[in-house]
Tab-separated table of C-alpha atoms and ligand atoms in Angstrom:
chain	number	residue	atom	x	y	z
A	1	UNK	CA	97.962	118.159	144.469
A	2	UNK	CA	94.435	120.291	145.414
A	3	UNK	CA	92.475	121.484	142.672
A	4	UNK	CA	90.802	125.056	142.243
A	5	UNK	CA	87.730	123.636	143.963
A	6	UNK	CA	88.873	122.461	147.095
A	7	UNK	CA	91.035	126.101	147.798
A	8	UNK	CA	89.421	127.623	150.896
A	9	UNK	CA	87.286	131.155	149.882
A	10	UNK	CA	86.110	134.074	150.954
A	11	UNK	CA	82.759	135.339	149.625
A	12	UNK	CA	81.719	139.369	150.526
A	13	UNK	CA	79.626	141.591	149.918
A	14	UNK	CA	79.654	145.260	149.989
A	15	UNK	CA	76.952	147.731	148.841
A	16	UNK	CA	76.294	150.807	146.689
A	17	UNK	CA	75.429	154.009	148.280
A	18	UNK	CA	73.719	157.165	147.830
A	19	UNK	CA	74.658	160.390	149.122
A	20	UNK	CA	71.462	161.820	150.459
A	21	UNK	CA	72.698	164.996	151.117
A	22	UNK	CA	76.222	166.175	149.799
A	23	UNK	CA	77.581	169.903	150.562
A	24	UNK	CA	80.487	170.584	148.574
A	25	UNK	CA	82.990	173.597	150.597
A	26	UNK	CA	84.901	176.297	148.839
A	27	UNK	CA	87.757	174.838	146.580
A	28	UNK	CA	91.489	174.877	148.125
A	29	UNK	CA	94.891	175.182	148.103
A	30	UNK	CA	95.693	171.548	147.346
A	31	UNK	CA	93.074	171.090	145.094
A	32	UNK	CA	90.435	169.266	147.218
A	33	UNK	CA	87.043	170.313	148.149
A	34	UNK	CA	86.219	169.805	152.530
A	35	UNK	CA	82.624	167.591	151.826
A	36	UNK	CA	79.973	167.238	153.989
A	37	UNK	CA	77.692	164.181	153.143
A	38	UNK	CA	74.542	162.091	153.821
A	39	UNK	CA	75.451	158.466	153.441
A	40	UNK	CA	72.689	155.687	152.546
A	41	UNK	CA	74.191	152.071	151.730
A	42	UNK	CA	71.598	150.798	149.293
A	43	UNK	CA	70.692	147.242	148.265
A	44	UNK	CA	72.616	147.509	144.830
A	45	UNK	CA	75.641	144.412	145.803
A	46	UNK	CA	79.272	143.871	144.461
A	47	UNK	CA	79.901	140.081	145.547
A	48	UNK	CA	84.536	139.991	145.949
A	49	UNK	CA	85.670	136.246	146.143
A	50	UNK	CA	88.929	135.843	147.307
A	51	UNK	CA	90.965	132.102	146.787
A	52	UNK	CA	94.348	131.797	147.795
A	53	UNK	CA	96.884	131.960	144.690
A	54	UNK	CA	100.871	132.846	143.791
A	55	UNK	CA	99.883	136.475	142.764
A	56	UNK	CA	97.148	138.724	142.565
A	57	UNK	CA	95.117	138.556	140.034
A	58	UNK	CA	91.205	139.613	139.027
A	59	UNK	CA	88.248	139.055	137.068
A	60	UNK	CA	85.427	141.268	136.769
A	61	UNK	CA	81.364	140.019	136.210
A	62	UNK	CA	78.277	141.331	136.314
A	63	UNK	CA	75.067	142.985	135.311
A	64	UNK	CA	76.422	146.275	134.516
A	65	UNK	CA	78.496	147.471	132.030
A	66	UNK	CA	81.949	146.882	132.315
A	67	UNK	CA	83.547	148.695	130.053
A	68	UNK	CA	86.084	151.255	131.859
A	69	UNK	CA	86.351	148.678	134.768
A	70	UNK	CA	90.588	147.707	134.613
A	71	UNK	CA	91.914	144.378	135.411
A	72	UNK	CA	95.343	145.784	136.541
A	73	UNK	CA	96.845	147.048	139.353
A	74	UNK	CA	94.703	150.497	139.060
A	75	UNK	CA	91.895	147.761	140.016
A	76	UNK	CA	90.607	149.497	142.790
A	77	UNK	CA	89.668	145.524	144.699
A	78	UNK	CA	93.188	144.684	143.718
A	79	UNK	CA	95.267	147.652	145.316
A	80	UNK	CA	93.013	147.266	148.613
A	81	UNK	CA	94.595	143.376	148.302
A	82	UNK	CA	98.009	144.056	147.928
A	83	UNK	CA	97.862	147.120	150.479
A	84	UNK	CA	96.660	144.600	152.852
A	85	UNK	CA	99.046	142.082	152.519
A	86	UNK	CA	102.293	145.710	152.359
A	87	UNK	CA	100.337	146.368	155.586
A	88	UNK	CA	100.636	142.959	157.480
A	89	UNK	CA	103.614	140.790	155.863
A	90	UNK	CA	101.416	138.609	153.844
A	91	UNK	CA	103.831	137.157	151.563
A	92	UNK	CA	101.430	135.486	149.514
A	93	UNK	CA	98.900	136.196	146.914
A	94	UNK	CA	95.405	135.926	146.050
A	95	UNK	CA	92.417	135.800	142.907
A	96	UNK	CA	89.562	138.257	143.103
A	97	UNK	CA	86.375	137.085	141.700
A	98	UNK	CA	84.340	140.565	141.320
A	99	UNK	CA	80.577	140.345	140.207
A	100	UNK	CA	79.211	143.892	139.789
A	101	UNK	CA	75.369	145.153	140.636
A	102	UNK	CA	76.427	149.122	140.771
A	103	UNK	CA	76.902	150.818	137.902
A	104	UNK	CA	81.178	151.875	136.799
A	105	UNK	CA	81.423	155.488	137.075
A	106	UNK	CA	78.174	155.507	138.154
A	107	UNK	CA	78.594	158.112	140.666
A	108	UNK	CA	77.197	154.899	143.562
A	109	UNK	CA	81.333	154.068	144.850
A	110	UNK	CA	81.164	150.608	143.182
A	111	UNK	CA	85.610	150.682	142.813
A	112	UNK	CA	85.084	151.887	146.138
A	113	UNK	CA	82.748	149.063	147.926
A	114	UNK	CA	84.880	145.938	145.455
A	115	UNK	CA	88.045	147.870	147.702
A	116	UNK	CA	85.723	147.445	151.071
A	117	UNK	CA	84.797	143.597	149.564
A	118	UNK	CA	89.016	143.243	149.210
A	119	UNK	CA	90.005	144.259	152.262
A	120	UNK	CA	87.090	142.229	154.528
A	121	UNK	CA	87.451	139.044	152.241
A	122	UNK	CA	91.469	139.065	152.709
A	123	UNK	CA	91.402	140.004	155.751
A	124	UNK	CA	89.115	136.987	156.147
A	125	UNK	CA	91.002	134.448	154.141
A	126	UNK	CA	94.691	135.189	155.440
A	127	UNK	CA	93.749	135.369	158.962
A	128	UNK	CA	95.406	138.445	159.701
A	129	UNK	CA	93.108	139.620	162.178
A	130	UNK	CA	92.994	143.538	161.813
A	131	UNK	CA	90.584	145.181	164.062
A	132	UNK	CA	87.856	147.598	161.967
A	133	UNK	CA	89.385	150.713	163.287
A	134	UNK	CA	92.630	149.302	161.595
A	135	UNK	CA	90.563	148.716	158.230
A	136	UNK	CA	88.883	151.373	158.361
A	137	UNK	CA	92.373	153.337	158.265
A	138	UNK	CA	93.968	151.161	155.445
A	139	UNK	CA	90.454	152.247	154.365
A	140	UNK	CA	91.057	155.477	153.972
A	141	UNK	CA	94.326	155.620	151.924
A	142	UNK	CA	92.247	153.904	149.274
A	143	UNK	CA	89.902	156.420	148.293
A	144	UNK	CA	87.591	159.030	150.509
A	145	UNK	CA	84.611	156.828	149.724
A	146	UNK	CA	85.958	152.729	150.739
A	147	UNK	CA	85.477	153.820	154.628
A	148	UNK	CA	82.157	153.865	154.028
A	149	UNK	CA	81.299	151.269	151.842
A	150	UNK	CA	83.032	149.110	154.852
A	151	UNK	CA	80.377	150.412	157.270
A	152	UNK	CA	77.719	151.034	154.918
A	153	UNK	CA	73.952	151.330	156.883
A	154	UNK	CA	73.932	155.691	157.371
A	155	UNK	CA	76.811	157.932	158.548
A	156	UNK	CA	77.710	161.343	158.275
A	157	UNK	CA	81.069	161.785	155.866
A	158	UNK	CA	83.098	165.101	156.998
A	159	UNK	CA	86.657	166.127	155.271
A	160	UNK	CA	86.682	164.549	151.910
A	161	UNK	CA	83.894	162.532	153.281
A	162	UNK	CA	85.827	159.781	154.602
A	163	UNK	CA	85.909	160.690	158.589
A	164	UNK	CA	82.780	159.490	159.054
A	165	UNK	CA	80.050	159.332	162.739
A	166	UNK	CA	76.862	157.377	162.332
A	167	UNK	CA	73.470	158.373	162.176
A	168	UNK	CA	70.314	157.282	164.006
A	169	UNK	CA	68.489	156.230	161.103
A	170	UNK	CA	65.302	154.086	161.160
A	171	UNK	CA	62.673	152.565	158.727
A	172	UNK	CA	63.687	151.543	155.110
A	173	UNK	CA	63.649	153.828	152.256
A	174	UNK	CA	62.812	152.592	149.008
A	175	UNK	CA	64.466	154.385	145.322
A	176	UNK	CA	64.366	153.862	141.984
A	177	UNK	CA	68.097	154.092	139.960
A	178	UNK	CA	68.271	155.117	136.182
A	179	UNK	CA	71.572	154.633	135.214
A	180	UNK	CA	73.157	155.057	132.030
A	181	UNK	CA	76.089	152.901	129.762
A	182	UNK	CA	78.173	155.867	130.171
A	183	UNK	CA	79.983	157.101	133.386
A	184	UNK	CA	80.850	160.609	133.730
A	185	UNK	CA	84.911	161.633	135.719
A	186	UNK	CA	84.316	162.222	138.990
A	187	UNK	CA	87.311	165.053	138.580
A	188	UNK	CA	85.265	166.577	135.507
A	189	UNK	CA	81.880	167.152	137.903
A	190	UNK	CA	84.110	168.498	140.251
A	191	UNK	CA	86.036	171.062	137.925
A	192	UNK	CA	82.732	172.362	136.061
A	193	UNK	CA	81.144	173.332	139.286
A	194	UNK	CA	84.274	175.588	140.171
A	195	UNK	CA	83.562	176.550	137.007
A	196	UNK	CA	80.027	177.378	137.292
A	197	UNK	CA	80.750	178.719	140.545
A	198	UNK	CA	83.390	181.276	139.293
A	199	UNK	CA	80.622	182.069	136.493
A	200	UNK	CA	78.203	182.809	139.364
A	201	UNK	CA	79.919	184.128	141.969
A	202	UNK	CA	77.567	187.096	142.305
A	203	UNK	CA	74.501	185.464	142.362
A	204	UNK	CA	75.864	182.829	144.529
A	205	UNK	CA	77.548	184.663	146.969
A	206	UNK	CA	80.796	183.121	149.710
A	207	UNK	CA	81.170	179.220	149.532
A	208	UNK	CA	80.927	177.634	152.910
A	209	UNK	CA	85.068	176.996	153.973
A	210	UNK	CA	82.932	173.887	156.592
A	211	UNK	CA	80.357	172.711	154.508
A	212	UNK	CA	77.672	170.999	157.278
A	213	UNK	CA	74.739	168.295	157.029
A	214	UNK	CA	70.750	170.162	157.407
A	215	UNK	CA	69.968	169.247	160.337
A	216	UNK	CA	66.515	168.275	158.429
A	217	UNK	CA	67.885	165.341	156.877
A	218	UNK	CA	68.626	164.497	160.241
A	219	UNK	CA	65.775	164.421	161.545
A	220	UNK	CA	64.154	162.308	158.851
A	221	UNK	CA	66.174	160.524	158.911
A	222	UNK	CA	66.089	159.693	162.466
A	223	UNK	CA	61.789	159.701	161.545
A	224	UNK	CA	62.310	157.268	158.846
A	225	UNK	CA	60.278	158.921	156.098
A	226	UNK	CA	60.706	159.669	152.986
A	227	UNK	CA	58.284	162.322	152.278
A	228	UNK	CA	60.721	164.515	154.946
A	229	UNK	CA	64.029	163.377	153.797
A	230	UNK	CA	62.310	164.092	149.656
A	231	UNK	CA	61.864	167.529	150.590
A	232	UNK	CA	65.586	167.643	152.139
A	233	UNK	CA	68.251	165.977	149.446
A	234	UNK	CA	70.636	167.974	148.438
A	235	UNK	CA	73.952	167.683	146.050
A	236	UNK	CA	75.417	170.369	145.270
A	237	UNK	CA	77.154	168.387	142.374
A	238	UNK	CA	74.372	168.095	140.792
A	239	UNK	CA	73.839	171.136	138.724
A	240	UNK	CA	77.514	170.362	137.246
A	241	UNK	CA	76.030	167.175	136.355
A	242	UNK	CA	73.580	168.215	134.675
A	243	UNK	CA	75.580	170.878	132.763
A	244	UNK	CA	78.071	167.420	131.414
A	245	UNK	CA	74.384	165.424	130.935
A	246	UNK	CA	71.765	167.921	130.368
A	247	UNK	CA	69.329	165.119	128.923
A	248	UNK	CA	69.383	164.335	132.715
A	249	UNK	CA	66.903	166.821	132.906
A	250	UNK	CA	64.441	165.197	130.847
A	251	UNK	CA	64.574	161.748	133.107
A	252	UNK	CA	64.882	164.304	136.759
A	253	UNK	CA	61.607	165.307	135.666
A	254	UNK	CA	60.048	162.100	134.117
A	255	UNK	CA	60.378	160.508	137.965
A	256	UNK	CA	59.474	163.495	139.668
A	257	UNK	CA	55.767	164.019	137.475
A	258	UNK	CA	56.066	159.806	137.911
A	259	UNK	CA	55.063	159.063	141.901
A	260	UNK	CA	58.396	159.579	142.566
A	261	UNK	CA	58.475	161.821	146.336
A	262	UNK	CA	61.634	163.333	145.009
A	263	UNK	CA	65.097	163.006	142.254
A	264	UNK	CA	68.251	163.320	142.574
A	265	UNK	CA	71.957	162.842	140.791
A	266	UNK	CA	74.057	160.223	143.031
A	267	UNK	CA	77.164	161.786	143.902
A	268	UNK	CA	78.497	162.878	141.500
A	269	UNK	CA	76.026	161.226	139.018
A	270	UNK	CA	75.092	159.807	136.137
A	271	UNK	CA	73.187	157.949	137.548
A	272	UNK	CA	69.967	159.408	138.762
A	273	UNK	CA	68.107	158.673	142.213
A	274	UNK	CA	64.246	158.360	143.167
A	275	UNK	CA	63.172	158.693	147.021
A	276	UNK	CA	59.037	156.685	146.524
A	277	UNK	CA	57.062	156.600	149.299
A	278	UNK	CA	56.772	152.807	149.699
A	279	UNK	CA	58.364	149.560	147.828
A	280	UNK	CA	54.871	149.307	145.711
A	281	UNK	CA	55.352	153.026	144.591
A	282	UNK	CA	59.377	152.563	143.712
A	283	UNK	CA	57.843	148.809	141.672
A	284	UNK	CA	55.434	151.665	139.724
A	285	UNK	CA	57.453	153.899	139.029
A	286	UNK	CA	60.444	151.542	137.449
A	287	UNK	CA	57.559	150.288	135.311
A	288	UNK	CA	56.771	153.061	134.060
A	289	UNK	CA	60.067	154.490	133.749
A	290	UNK	CA	61.129	151.260	132.334
A	291	UNK	CA	58.076	151.742	129.528
A	292	UNK	CA	59.700	154.982	128.441
A	293	UNK	CA	63.490	153.439	127.921
A	294	UNK	CA	65.554	153.646	130.433
A	295	UNK	CA	67.169	151.811	132.377
A	296	UNK	CA	65.741	151.523	136.046
A	297	UNK	CA	66.179	149.209	139.664
A	298	UNK	CA	64.859	149.561	142.784
A	299	UNK	CA	66.580	148.837	145.437
A	300	UNK	CA	66.607	149.920	149.160
A	301	UNK	CA	68.351	151.083	152.260
A	302	UNK	CA	70.423	151.337	154.784
A	303	UNK	CA	71.985	148.157	154.376
A	304	UNK	CA	74.968	146.643	155.998
A	305	UNK	CA	78.786	147.434	154.508
A	306	UNK	CA	80.696	144.657	153.488
A	307	UNK	CA	80.069	141.459	155.122
A	308	UNK	CA	80.950	137.975	154.601
A	309	UNK	CA	78.214	135.819	153.770
A	310	UNK	CA	77.666	132.246	152.803
B	1	LIG	P1	83.594	157.877	141.880
B	1	LIG	O1	84.588	157.412	143.491
B	1	LIG	O2	84.843	158.064	141.142
B	1	LIG	O3	83.154	158.667	142.447
B	1	LIG	P2	81.813	156.420	141.078
B	1	LIG	O4	81.233	156.032	142.296
B	1	LIG	O5	81.393	157.157	139.901
B	1	LIG	O6	83.238	156.890	141.660
B	1	LIG	P3	83.294	153.956	139.641
B	1	LIG	O7	82.071	152.648	139.189
B	1	LIG	O8	83.278	153.781	141.563
B	1	LIG	O9	82.457	155.160	140.247
B	1	LIG	O10	84.663	153.983	139.377
B	1	LIG	C1	85.370	154.947	138.810
B	1	LIG	C2	86.668	154.886	138.179
B	1	LIG	O11	87.068	153.901	139.181
B	1	LIG	C3	85.974	153.921	137.316
B	1	LIG	O12	85.988	154.272	136.036
B	1	LIG	C4	87.115	153.073	136.999
B	1	LIG	O13	88.255	153.545	136.285
B	1	LIG	C5	88.242	153.038	138.060
B	1	LIG	N1	87.946	151.555	138.743
B	1	LIG	C6	89.178	151.245	140.137
B	1	LIG	N2	88.625	150.143	140.141
B	1	LIG	C7	87.463	150.055	139.632
B	1	LIG	C8	86.180	148.462	140.179
B	1	LIG	N3	86.486	147.857	141.320
B	1	LIG	N4	84.734	148.403	139.753
B	1	LIG	C9	84.898	149.710	139.248
B	1	LIG	N5	85.636	150.950	138.650
B	1	LIG	C10	87.119	150.828	139.081
């Protein structure tokens, strides 16, 4: 009989992300919004180990608060494995061990990274041999942020964020991320943004039907210039997240007055990301935020997407 330790397994690592630019277009009739975003994959990683099994099972561990991670078929990593099996006609199962570093419901795409990692891990384990574009098409069916977690690096996302084009990026950007124990629901943030735009329709003016990423952001990424990028950071969801989580305004102020070039809510939040001039500055800011009682971690980007490791 084969013991568990002898079963072949595949380990895949996938990154979390920060949206360094996120413009949200007007609410459409189907209830969605057209987006224009610039993603940067950062060095907070999800590790997924896939081992052959008869059914589909999952175990989740990690350094982050794991409340809210479903362990049944709602889990994005399990959904990814089942989707790949259905699409390729694979008739076995898999056990997934997920180790999380990305905060849950934190606006950093942790679930999407798990899904991307599970796709790559099962593709390797089952030798299904899908091409990059085929995996990417499956990824888009699992969620708008999943194709980016597969690709990593720096990319521009349009549509719902899932239509990707690579962006030229040089150098390295250093971030300090302040995480929160309580996540926020992305649909609630969008609903709050729609209500805010409705209330302030006269001041805000018409919202772009077809948003696009500002040229300054592309320029800053191409130049690898953190000061330029700091001046061009934009997140249209931030106003809505701050209404749901007013406590984050003080966090943003604290970081920006303690050495960050700029701070921004990551995606729908509540993680707050501070861009720093260098790794050394980031470590100093991390210490200052920690001594004020915040959970702060240092990460850098861009880093690669979902890859087999070890
Ligand atoms: P979103 O894609 O909604 O913007 P996020 O980046 O803010 O997400 P995630 O950590 O991806 O946050 O989780 C969002 C929700 O997805 C969780 O609250 C949870 O209910 C569900 N979920 C499903 N699978 C996973 C997973 N593998 N890890 C974390 N959450 C998951």
